Amino acid sequence: MSSEKTPATPETPLVPEAAGARPRRLTYAAALTGLEGLALVAGGIWILVLGFTGDPDDRQQAVTGGITLMVLALLPLLAARGLLALRSWSRGPAVITQILALPVAYNLLQADSLAIPAGIALAALAVTGLILLVNAETTRALGIRGPGNAADQG
């Protein structure tokens, strides 16, 4: 065995270059999308628990609502995983998640209760997520090309 070590040269860098690295903005977008998915799971579990242990008006409706929220959580969770893996398909579901969060935030802002701060936080998260997802650096990292930029079909 040789005790020589191969020095790091420009051809063999120790740190991955930008071509294969995930931009920080994309990581943040994935984190926000995943956080929204986890919030949906938590909300679904909360509704289920209240449906079984509390005194709901309609137990079946509470169970259906809880399960629906947990199934809906799959969209942002899968999108977050895809964003972390640099899959171009994942941006669409992530953007849809952010867009769907905006009317929910608006409804929370219309409430006359402690839901108003939650609406403000959700709106801020959704807008931030959208900005991160449509950023040029994110688009490049995911390999998404705009109209007219596709390779020649020749």
Coordinates of N, CA and C in Angstrom, one line a residue:
M1 N 0.8 -1.2 0.0 CA 0.0 0.0 0.0 C 0.9 1.2 0.0
S2 N 0.5 2.2 -0.7 CA 1.2 3.4 -0.9 C 0.6 4.4 0.1
S3 N 1.5 5.2 0.7 CA 1.0 6.2 1.7 C 0.7 7.6 1.0
E4 N 0.9 7.6 -0.4 CA 0.7 8.8 -1.1 C -0.8 9.1 -1.2
K5 N -1.1 10.3 -1.1 CA -2.5 10.7 -1.3 C -2.6 11.5 -2.6
T6 N -3.7 11.3 -3.3 CA -3.9 12.1 -4.5 C -4.3 13.5 -4.2
P7 N -3.5 14.5 -4.6 CA -3.9 15.9 -4.3 C -5.1 16.3 -5.0
A8 N -5.9 17.2 -4.4 CA -7.1 17.7 -5.1 C -6.6 18.7 -6.2
T9 N -7.0 18.4 -7.4 CA -6.7 19.3 -8.5 C -8.0 19.8 -9.0
P10 N -8.0 20.8 -9.9 CA -9.2 21.4 -10.5 C -10.0 20.3 -11.2
E11 N -9.4 19.2 -11.7 CA -10.1 18.1 -12.3 C -10.8 17.2 -11.3
T12 N -10.3 17.1 -10.1 CA -10.9 16.3 -9.1 C -11.1 17.1 -7.8
P13 N -12.1 17.9 -7.8 CA -12.4 18.8 -6.6 C -12.9 17.9 -5.4
L14 N -12.6 18.4 -4.2 CA -13.1 17.7 -3.0 C -14.6 18.0 -2.8
V15 N -15.0 19.2 -3.2 CA -16.4 19.6 -3.0 C -17.1 19.6 -4.4
P16 N -18.3 19.0 -4.4 CA -19.0 18.9 -5.7 C -19.2 20.3 -6.3
E17 N -19.1 20.4 -7.6 CA -19.4 21.6 -8.3 C -20.8 21.9 -8.4
A18 N -21.2 23.1 -8.9 CA -22.5 23.6 -9.0 C -23.4 22.7 -9.9
A19 N -22.7 22.0 -10.8 CA -23.5 21.2 -11.8 C -24.3 20.1 -11.1
G20 N -23.7 19.5 -10.1 CA -24.4 18.4 -9.4 C -24.9 18.8 -8.0
A21 N -24.6 19.9 -7.6 CA -25.0 20.3 -6.2 C -26.4 20.9 -6.2
R22 N -27.1 20.8 -5.1 CA -28.4 21.3 -5.0 C -28.3 22.8 -4.4
P23 N -28.9 23.7 -5.1 CA -28.9 25.1 -4.6 C -29.6 25.2 -3.3
R24 N -29.1 26.2 -2.5 CA -29.6 26.4 -1.2 C -31.1 26.8 -1.3
R25 N -31.5 27.6 -2.3 CA -32.9 28.0 -2.4 C -33.8 26.8 -2.7
L26 N -33.3 25.8 -3.4 CA -34.1 24.6 -3.7 C -34.2 23.8 -2.4
T27 N -33.2 23.7 -1.6 CA -33.3 23.0 -0.3 C -34.3 23.7 0.6
Y28 N -34.3 25.0 0.6 CA -35.3 25.8 1.4 C -36.7 25.5 0.9
A29 N -36.9 25.5 -0.4 CA -38.2 25.3 -1.0 C -38.7 23.9 -0.6
A30 N -37.8 22.9 -0.6 CA -38.1 21.5 -0.2 C -38.5 21.5 1.2
A31 N -37.8 22.2 2.1 CA -38.1 22.2 3.5 C -39.4 22.8 3.8
L32 N -39.7 24.0 3.1 CA -41.0 24.6 3.3 C -42.2 23.7 2.8
T33 N -42.0 23.1 1.7 CA -43.0 22.2 1.2 C -43.2 21.0 2.1
G34 N -42.1 20.4 2.6 CA -42.2 19.3 3.5 C -42.8 19.7 4.8
L35 N -42.6 20.9 5.3 CA -43.2 21.4 6.5 C -44.7 21.5 6.3
E36 N -45.1 22.0 5.2 CA -46.6 22.1 4.9 C -47.2 20.7 4.9
G37 N -46.5 19.7 4.3 CA -47.0 18.4 4.3 C -47.1 17.8 5.7
L38 N -46.1 18.1 6.5 CA -46.2 17.6 7.9 C -47.3 18.3 8.7
A39 N -47.5 19.5 8.4 CA -48.6 20.2 9.1 C -50.0 19.6 8.7
L40 N -50.1 19.2 7.4 CA -51.3 18.5 7.0 C -51.5 17.2 7.7
V41 N -50.4 16.5 7.9 CA -50.5 15.2 8.6 C -50.9 15.4 10.0
A42 N -50.3 16.4 10.7 CA -50.6 16.7 12.1 C -52.1 17.2 12.2
G43 N -52.6 18.0 11.3 CA -53.9 18.4 11.3 C -54.9 17.2 11.1
G44 N -54.6 16.3 10.2 CA -55.4 15.1 10.0 C -55.4 14.3 11.2
I45 N -54.3 14.1 11.9 CA -54.3 13.3 13.1 C -55.1 14.0 14.2
W46 N -55.0 15.3 14.3 CA -55.7 16.1 15.3 C -57.2 15.9 15.1
I47 N -57.7 16.0 13.9 CA -59.1 15.9 13.6 C -59.6 14.5 13.9
L48 N -58.7 13.5 13.6 CA -59.1 12.1 13.9 C -59.2 11.8 15.4
V49 N -58.2 12.3 16.1 CA -58.3 12.2 17.6 C -59.5 12.9 18.2
L50 N -59.7 14.1 17.7 CA -60.9 14.8 18.2 C -62.2 14.0 17.8
G51 N -62.2 13.4 16.7 CA -63.4 12.7 16.2 C -63.7 11.5 17.1
F52 N -62.6 10.8 17.5 CA -62.8 9.6 18.3 C -62.9 9.9 19.8
T53 N -62.2 10.9 20.3 CA -62.2 11.1 21.8 C -63.1 12.3 22.2
G54 N -63.4 13.2 21.3 CA -64.2 14.3 21.7 C -65.7 14.0 21.4
D55 N -66.5 15.1 21.3 CA -67.9 14.9 21.1 C -68.2 15.7 19.8
P56 N -67.8 15.1 18.6 CA -68.0 15.8 17.4 C -69.5 15.8 17.0
D57 N -69.9 16.7 16.1 CA -71.2 16.8 15.6 C -71.5 15.5 14.8
D58 N -70.5 15.1 14.0 CA -70.7 14.0 13.1 C -69.3 13.3 13.1
R59 N -69.3 12.1 13.8 CA -68.0 11.3 13.9 C -67.5 10.9 12.6
Q60 N -68.4 10.5 11.7 CA -68.0 10.0 10.4 C -67.4 11.2 9.6
Q61 N -67.9 12.4 9.7 CA -67.3 13.5 9.0 C -66.0 13.8 9.5
A62 N -65.8 13.7 10.8 CA -64.5 14.0 11.4 C -63.4 13.0 11.0
V63 N -63.8 11.7 10.9 CA -62.9 10.7 10.4 C -62.5 10.9 9.0
T64 N -63.6 11.2 8.2 CA -63.3 11.4 6.7 C -62.4 12.7 6.5
G65 N -62.7 13.7 7.3 CA -61.8 14.9 7.2 C -60.4 14.6 7.6
G66 N -60.2 13.9 8.6 CA -58.8 13.6 9.1 C -58.1 12.7 8.1
I67 N -58.7 11.7 7.6 CA -58.1 10.9 6.6 C -57.8 11.7 5.3
T68 N -58.7 12.5 4.9 CA -58.5 13.3 3.7 C -57.3 14.2 3.9
L69 N -57.2 14.9 5.0 CA -56.0 15.7 5.2 C -54.7 14.9 5.1
M70 N -54.7 13.7 5.7 CA -53.5 12.9 5.7 C -53.2 12.4 4.3
V71 N -54.2 12.1 3.5 CA -53.9 11.7 2.1 C -53.4 12.9 1.3
L72 N -54.0 14.1 1.5 CA -53.6 15.3 0.8 C -52.1 15.7 1.2
A73 N -51.7 15.2 2.3 CA -50.3 15.5 2.7 C -49.3 14.8 1.9
L74 N -49.7 13.8 1.2 CA -48.8 13.0 0.3 C -48.3 13.9 -0.8
L75 N -49.1 14.8 -1.3 CA -48.6 15.7 -2.4 C -47.4 16.5 -2.0
P76 N -47.5 17.3 -1.0 CA -46.3 18.1 -0.7 C -45.1 17.3 -0.1
L77 N -45.4 16.2 0.5 CA -44.3 15.4 1.0 C -43.6 14.7 -0.1
L78 N -44.3 14.2 -1.1 CA -43.6 13.6 -2.2 C -42.9 14.7 -3.1
A79 N -43.5 15.9 -3.2 CA -42.9 17.0 -3.9 C -41.6 17.4 -3.2
A80 N -41.6 17.5 -1.9 CA -40.4 17.9 -1.1 C -39.3 16.8 -1.3
R81 N -39.6 15.6 -1.3 CA -38.6 14.5 -1.6 C -38.1 14.6 -3.0
G82 N -38.9 14.9 -3.9 CA -38.5 15.0 -5.3 C -37.6 16.3 -5.5
L83 N -37.9 17.3 -4.8 CA -37.1 18.5 -4.9 C -35.7 18.3 -4.3
L84 N -35.6 17.6 -3.2 CA -34.3 17.2 -2.6 C -33.5 16.3 -3.6
A85 N -34.2 15.5 -4.3 CA -33.5 14.6 -5.3 C -33.3 15.2 -6.7
L86 N -33.6 16.5 -6.8 CA -33.5 17.3 -8.0 C -34.3 16.7 -9.2
R87 N -35.5 16.2 -8.9 CA -36.4 15.7 -9.9 C -37.3 16.9 -10.5
S88 N -37.2 17.0 -11.8 CA -37.9 18.2 -12.4 C -39.5 18.1 -12.2
W89 N -40.0 16.9 -12.1 CA -41.5 16.8 -12.0 C -42.0 17.3 -10.6
S90 N -41.1 17.4 -9.6 CA -41.5 17.8 -8.3 C -41.9 19.3 -8.1
R91 N -41.4 20.1 -9.1 CA -41.7 21.5 -8.9 C -43.2 21.8 -9.1
G92 N -43.9 21.1 -10.0 CA -45.3 21.3 -10.2 C -46.1 21.1 -9.0
P93 N -46.0 19.9 -8.4 CA -46.8 19.7 -7.1 C -46.4 20.6 -6.0
A94 N -45.2 21.0 -6.0 CA -44.8 22.0 -4.9 C -45.4 23.3 -5.1
V95 N -45.4 23.8 -6.4 CA -46.1 25.1 -6.7 C -47.6 25.0 -6.4
I96 N -48.2 23.9 -6.8 CA -49.6 23.7 -6.5 C -49.9 23.8 -5.0
T97 N -49.1 23.1 -4.2 CA -49.2 23.2 -2.8 C -49.2 24.6 -2.3
Q98 N -48.2 25.4 -2.8 CA -48.1 26.8 -2.4 C -49.4 27.6 -2.8
I99 N -49.8 27.4 -4.0 CA -51.0 28.1 -4.5 C -52.2 27.7 -3.7
L100 N -52.4 26.5 -3.4 CA -53.6 26.0 -2.6 C -53.5 26.6 -1.1
A101 N -52.3 26.9 -0.6 CA -52.2 27.4 0.7 C -52.7 28.8 0.8
L102 N -52.6 29.6 -0.3 CA -53.0 31.0 -0.3 C -54.5 31.2 0.1
P103 N -55.5 30.5 -0.5 CA -56.9 30.7 -0.1 C -57.1 30.2 1.4
V104 N -56.4 29.2 1.8 CA -56.5 28.8 3.2 C -56.0 29.9 4.1
A105 N -54.9 30.5 3.8 CA -54.4 31.6 4.5 C -55.4 32.8 4.5
Y106 N -56.0 33.0 3.4 CA -57.0 34.1 3.3 C -58.2 33.8 4.2
N107 N -58.7 32.6 4.2 CA -59.8 32.3 5.1 C -59.4 32.4 6.6
L108 N -58.2 32.0 6.9 CA -57.7 32.2 8.3 C -57.6 33.7 8.7
L109 N -57.3 34.5 7.7 CA -57.2 36.0 8.0 C -58.6 36.6 8.2
Q110 N -59.6 36.0 7.6 CA -61.0 36.5 7.8 C -61.6 36.1 9.1
A111 N -61.0 35.2 9.8 CA -61.5 34.8 11.1 C -61.2 35.9 12.2
D112 N -62.1 35.9 13.2 CA -61.9 36.9 14.2 C -61.4 36.2 15.5
S113 N -60.2 35.6 15.4 CA -59.7 34.8 16.5 C -58.2 34.7 16.4
L114 N -57.7 33.7 17.1 CA -56.3 33.4 17.1 C -55.8 32.8 15.7
A115 N -56.8 32.6 14.8 CA -56.4 32.0 13.5 C -55.7 33.1 12.6
I116 N -55.8 34.3 13.0 CA -55.2 35.4 12.2 C -53.7 35.3 12.1
P117 N -53.0 35.1 13.2 CA -51.6 34.9 13.1 C -51.2 33.7 12.3
A118 N -52.0 32.6 12.4 CA -51.7 31.4 11.6 C -51.9 31.7 10.1
G119 N -52.9 32.5 9.8 CA -53.1 32.9 8.4 C -51.9 33.8 7.9
I120 N -51.4 34.7 8.7 CA -50.3 35.5 8.3 C -49.1 34.6 8.1
A121 N -48.8 33.7 9.0 CA -47.7 32.7 8.8 C -47.8 31.9 7.6
L122 N -49.0 31.3 7.4 CA -49.2 30.5 6.2 C -49.0 31.3 4.9
A123 N -49.6 32.5 4.9 CA -49.4 33.3 3.6 C -47.9 33.6 3.4
A124 N -47.2 33.9 4.4 CA -45.8 34.2 4.3 C -45.0 33.0 3.8
L125 N -45.3 31.8 4.4 CA -44.7 30.6 3.9 C -45.0 30.3 2.4
A126 N -46.3 30.4 2.1 CA -46.7 30.1 0.7 C -46.0 31.1 -0.3
V127 N -46.0 32.3 0.0 CA -45.4 33.3 -0.9 C -43.9 33.1 -1.0
T128 N -43.2 32.8 0.1 CA -41.8 32.5 0.1 C -41.5 31.2 -0.7
G129 N -42.4 30.2 -0.5 CA -42.2 29.0 -1.2 C -42.3 29.2 -2.7
L130 N -43.3 30.0 -3.1 CA -43.5 30.3 -4.6 C -42.2 31.0 -5.1
I131 N -41.8 32.0 -4.4 CA -40.6 32.7 -4.9 C -39.4 31.8 -5.0
L132 N -39.2 30.9 -4.0 CA -38.1 30.0 -4.1 C -38.2 29.0 -5.3
L133 N -39.4 28.6 -5.6 CA -39.7 27.6 -6.6 C -39.6 28.1 -8.0
V134 N -39.9 29.4 -8.2 CA -39.8 29.9 -9.6 C -38.5 30.7 -9.8
N135 N -37.6 30.7 -8.9 CA -36.3 31.3 -9.0 C -35.5 30.6 -10.1
A136 N -34.8 31.4 -10.8 CA -34.0 30.9 -12.0 C -33.0 29.8 -11.6
E137 N -32.4 30.0 -10.4 CA -31.4 29.0 -9.9 C -32.1 27.7 -9.7
T138 N -33.3 27.7 -9.1 CA -34.0 26.5 -8.8 C -34.4 25.8 -10.2
T139 N -34.9 26.6 -11.1 CA -35.3 26.1 -12.4 C -34.2 25.4 -13.1
R140 N -33.0 26.1 -13.1 CA -31.8 25.5 -13.7 C -31.4 24.2 -13.1
A141 N -31.4 24.2 -11.7 CA -31.0 23.0 -11.0 C -31.9 21.8 -11.3
L142 N -33.2 22.1 -11.5 CA -34.1 21.0 -11.8 C -34.1 20.6 -13.3
G143 N -33.4 21.4 -14.1 CA -33.4 21.1 -15.5 C -34.6 21.5 -16.3
I144 N -35.4 22.4 -15.8 CA -36.6 22.9 -16.4 C -36.3 23.9 -17.4
R145 N -36.7 23.8 -18.7 CA -36.5 24.7 -19.7 C -37.8 25.5 -20.0
G146 N -37.6 26.7 -20.3 CA -38.8 27.5 -20.7 C -39.2 27.3 -22.1
P147 N -40.3 27.9 -22.5 CA -40.8 27.8 -23.8 C -39.8 28.3 -24.8
G148 N -39.6 27.6 -25.9 CA -38.6 28.0 -26.9 C -37.2 27.6 -26.6
N149 N -37.0 27.0 -25.4 CA -35.6 26.6 -25.0 C -35.4 25.1 -25.1
A150 N -36.4 24.4 -25.5 CA -36.2 22.9 -25.6 C -35.2 22.6 -26.7
A151 N -34.6 21.4 -26.5 CA -33.7 21.0 -27.6 C -34.4 20.8 -28.9
D152 N -33.7 20.9 -30.0 CA -34.3 20.8 -31.3 C -34.8 19.4 -31.5
Q153 N -36.1 19.3 -31.9 CA -36.7 18.1 -32.2 C -36.2 17.4 -33.5
G154 N -35.6 18.2 -34.4 CA -35.0 18.0 -35.6 C -35.3 16.9 -36.4

